[in-house]
Structures are given as C-alpha cells and as structure tokens.
Amino acid sequence: MEEPQQSSTEAGFALRRLVPPPALCGFLLLLALVFTVSYAAGAAVGPVAPDMQRSGTSGDGGGGMDMGDMNKHGSGG
C-alpha cells in the first residue's frame, strides 16, 4: 500500500498552526524589554533606603512583640 504524501500547502498550514501569531510575539518581546529596562534602572539607582535594616531576628517582621517582650512588660501570666 502506498501512503499519500502531504502536499506543501498542508505542511505549511500545520507549521503556521504551531507558530504563535506575530502580534503575540511582539507583545512578549515588548514585555521582556520593559522588564529589562526596569530592572536595569532599579539596579542603577540602588536601594531605596540603604540604612533600613531588620531590627531583630525574631522572624515576625520586626513589628510585633515576642514572648520575652510580653514578660518584660508584665502582660504575660
């Protein structure tokens, strides 16, 4: 038995179906460009608050009181 060969138009159609539309490719390229420029600008400027450091190592974000603070203030029982 002979198998029919695909014509060049059918192969081209299948290839075009797998390739995303040009508008999507352009949008993704523009998005990558914007993120790259944003990252480069942020790296050039540096940290927003260079003197800001964590106040402690309690792991609660530095804003809350741990159990030792509660005992010091007399609110623990």
XYZ file of N, CA, C and O in Angstrom:
308
model
N 0.828 -1.184 0.000
C 0.000 0.000 0.000
C 0.870 1.244 0.000
O 1.829 1.328 0.736
N 0.447 2.172 -0.726
C 1.158 3.447 -0.777
C 0.455 4.450 0.115
O -0.769 4.535 0.133
N 1.254 5.203 0.877
C 0.687 6.252 1.717
C 0.734 7.559 0.960
O 1.747 7.898 0.341
N -0.330 8.311 0.997
C -0.317 9.601 0.291
C 0.624 10.575 0.995
O 0.682 10.633 2.218
N 1.376 11.302 0.217
C 2.290 12.298 0.778
C 1.541 13.595 1.013
O 0.624 13.939 0.282
N 1.968 14.303 2.061
C 1.351 15.598 2.324
C 1.828 16.588 1.286
O 2.988 16.605 0.908
N 0.930 17.401 0.857
C 1.336 18.439 -0.079
C 2.014 19.565 0.692
O 1.936 19.650 1.914
N 2.703 20.418 -0.023
C 3.425 21.507 0.635
C 2.478 22.491 1.306
O 2.816 23.103 2.317
N 1.257 22.622 0.809
C 0.316 23.554 1.442
C -0.176 23.000 2.776
O -0.351 23.746 3.728
N -0.362 21.688 2.852
C -0.788 21.092 4.109
C 0.313 21.183 5.157
O 0.058 21.445 6.331
N 1.537 20.969 4.743
C 2.663 21.069 5.669
C 2.846 22.512 6.134
O 3.137 22.767 7.309
N 2.680 23.447 5.217
C 2.782 24.861 5.578
C 1.686 25.278 6.540
O 1.909 26.056 7.470
N 0.480 24.739 6.324
C -0.629 25.063 7.221
C -0.370 24.515 8.617
O -0.618 25.187 9.615
N 0.155 23.297 8.702
C 0.455 22.704 10.007
C 1.550 23.496 10.720
O 1.498 23.697 11.930
N 2.539 23.964 9.952
C 3.615 24.753 10.549
C 3.100 26.100 11.034
O 3.443 26.559 12.121
N 2.237 26.715 10.253
C 1.670 28.008 10.661
C 0.769 27.860 11.882
O 0.620 28.790 12.664
N 0.158 26.693 12.033
C -0.703 26.475 13.183
C 0.103 26.388 14.469
O -0.371 26.762 15.539
N 1.338 25.908 14.389
C 2.175 25.753 15.571
C 2.865 27.048 15.979
O 3.225 27.226 17.136
N 3.047 27.962 15.054
C 3.739 29.223 15.329
C 2.722 30.222 15.886
O 1.649 30.387 15.334
N 3.042 30.884 17.014
C 2.102 31.875 17.562
C 1.978 33.077 16.629
O 2.861 33.357 15.826
N 0.882 33.806 16.756
C 0.686 34.970 15.888
C 1.765 36.033 16.124
O 2.292 36.165 17.239
N 2.098 36.806 15.105
C 3.144 37.827 15.239
C 2.825 38.873 16.303
O 3.728 39.376 16.966
N 1.554 39.195 16.483
C 1.187 40.186 17.496
C 1.537 39.688 18.896
O 2.013 40.458 19.742
N 1.345 38.406 19.151
C 1.692 37.842 20.458
C 3.194 37.848 20.666
O 3.682 38.187 21.750
N 3.931 37.509 19.634
C 5.399 37.537 19.728
C 5.892 38.954 19.996
O 6.783 39.170 20.824
N 5.315 39.929 19.315
C 5.704 41.322 19.530
C 5.378 41.793 20.927
O 6.162 42.499 21.569
N 4.211 41.400 21.439
C 3.824 41.788 22.786
C 4.768 41.193 23.817
O 5.202 41.880 24.758
N 5.104 39.914 23.670
C 6.018 39.279 24.623
C 7.412 39.890 24.557
O 8.072 40.061 25.586
N 7.842 40.248 23.357
C 9.135 40.909 23.209
C 9.127 42.282 23.882
O 10.069 42.650 24.590
N 8.053 43.028 23.694
C 7.933 44.338 24.334
C 7.870 44.202 25.852
O 8.490 44.984 26.582
N 7.164 43.207 26.341
C 7.069 42.973 27.781
C 8.436 42.645 28.378
O 8.812 43.170 29.422
N 9.188 41.802 27.699
C 10.532 41.466 28.168
C 11.435 42.693 28.149
O 12.244 42.899 29.059
N 11.296 43.528 27.134
C 12.098 44.750 27.045
C 11.775 45.707 28.192
O 12.675 46.281 28.814
N 10.499 45.863 28.517
C 10.096 46.758 29.608
C 10.644 46.253 30.943
O 11.160 47.042 31.743
N 10.549 44.961 31.199
C 11.082 44.414 32.449
C 12.597 44.550 32.518
O 13.151 44.832 33.578
N 13.269 44.372 31.393
C 14.725 44.506 31.376
C 15.148 45.938 31.674
O 16.059 46.177 32.474
N 14.480 46.899 31.051
C 14.808 48.309 31.291
C 14.485 48.684 32.733
O 15.246 49.397 33.391
N 13.379 48.186 33.257
C 13.005 48.471 34.640
C 14.028 47.905 35.623
O 14.414 48.576 36.585
N 14.476 46.686 35.377
C 15.485 46.079 36.249
C 16.800 46.837 36.180
O 17.441 47.080 37.213
N 17.190 47.242 34.983
C 18.438 47.983 34.825
C 18.358 49.338 35.525
O 19.320 49.775 36.168
N 17.220 50.014 35.429
C 17.063 51.300 36.100
C 17.099 51.128 37.618
O 17.732 51.913 38.327
N 16.469 50.097 38.129
C 16.490 49.842 39.564
C 17.877 49.490 40.069
O 18.283 49.899 41.156
N 18.617 48.744 39.280
C 19.981 48.381 39.674
C 20.899 49.603 39.640
O 21.801 49.729 40.462
N 20.652 50.512 38.704
C 21.486 51.709 38.602
C 21.220 52.678 39.750
O 22.134 53.307 40.275
N 19.974 52.786 40.166
C 19.604 53.713 41.238
C 20.073 53.188 42.588
O 20.521 53.939 43.436
N 19.964 51.896 42.806
C 20.378 51.309 44.074
C 19.209 51.142 45.017
O 18.053 51.347 44.657
N 19.490 50.780 46.251
C 18.410 50.560 47.219
C 17.668 51.852 47.543
O 18.233 52.939 47.509
N 16.403 51.705 47.859
C 15.578 52.871 48.170
C 15.976 53.467 49.514
O 16.108 54.664 49.655
N 16.177 52.626 50.514
C 16.555 53.086 51.848
C 17.767 52.274 52.301
O 17.615 51.237 52.941
N 18.968 52.721 51.982
C 20.147 51.914 52.296
C 20.382 51.702 53.782
O 20.996 50.727 54.178
N 19.891 52.595 54.657
C 20.115 52.447 56.092
C 19.069 51.572 56.763
O 19.169 51.284 57.942
N 18.046 51.164 56.032
C 16.994 50.359 56.634
C 17.477 48.921 56.784
O 17.919 48.301 55.837
N 17.428 48.433 58.019
C 17.828 47.061 58.310
C 16.797 46.450 59.229
O 16.039 47.156 59.893
N 16.795 45.136 59.292
C 15.868 44.459 60.195
C 16.247 44.771 61.641
O 17.410 44.799 61.997
N 15.257 44.974 62.481
C 15.528 45.334 63.861
C 15.864 44.123 64.721
O 16.476 44.254 65.748
N 15.426 42.948 64.318
C 15.707 41.764 65.129
C 15.670 40.518 64.288
O 15.441 40.549 63.092
N 15.897 39.399 64.961
C 15.887 38.124 64.255
C 14.736 37.255 64.721
O 14.790 36.038 64.635
N 13.668 37.853 65.246
C 12.559 37.070 65.771
C 11.738 36.434 64.665
O 11.010 35.480 64.913
N 11.802 36.935 63.441
C 11.094 36.342 62.327
C 9.660 36.803 62.201
O 8.922 36.324 61.362
N 9.210 37.729 63.044
C 7.834 38.202 62.950
C 7.732 39.505 62.172
O 6.727 40.198 62.257
N 8.721 39.866 61.423
C 8.689 41.087 60.646
C 9.257 42.272 61.391
O 9.327 43.356 60.866
N 9.625 42.105 62.626
C 10.226 43.182 63.391
C 9.223 44.136 64.023
O 9.587 45.023 64.763
N 7.931 43.969 63.740
C 6.952 44.903 64.274
C 6.216 44.399 65.498
O 5.643 45.166 66.245
N 6.221 43.095 65.721
C 5.455 42.538 66.827
C 6.307 42.299 68.052
O 7.519 42.479 68.044
N 5.626 41.899 69.133
C 6.350 41.590 70.366
C 6.476 40.082 70.484
O 5.540 39.352 70.195
N 7.626 39.609 70.925
C 7.764 38.183 71.168
C 7.421 37.898 72.628
O 7.069 38.789 73.394
N 7.504 36.670 73.044
C 7.117 36.300 74.398
C 8.015 36.948 75.442
O 7.569 37.272 76.535
N 9.282 37.162 75.134
C 10.173 37.824 76.074
C 9.736 39.258 76.330
O 9.789 39.743 77.460
N 9.259 39.949 75.298
C 8.759 41.310 75.482
C 7.503 41.310 76.338
O 7.289 42.205 77.145
N 6.660 40.324 76.172
C 5.431 40.281 76.949
C 5.740 40.076 78.427
O 5.109 40.667 79.307
N 6.727 39.257 78.742
C 7.090 39.027 80.140
C 7.731 40.256 80.752
O 7.562 40.543 81.933
N 8.482 41.003 79.971
C 9.123 42.221 80.473
C 8.106 43.286 80.826
O 8.271 44.041 81.754
N 7.027 43.338 80.063
C 6.020 44.382 80.276
C 4.944 43.977 81.280
O 4.062 44.756 81.572
N 5.018 42.777 81.764
C 4.077 42.355 82.792
C 2.721 41.917 82.268
O 1.804 41.731 83.027
N 2.557 41.796 80.956
C 1.267 41.407 80.433
C 1.150 39.897 80.289
O 0.099 39.389 79.959
N 2.235 39.169 80.557
C 2.181 37.713 80.498
C 1.780 37.144 81.845
O 1.951 37.743 82.885
N 1.203 35.946 81.847
C 0.668 35.485 83.094
C 1.295 34.374 83.718
O 1.235 33.861 84.693
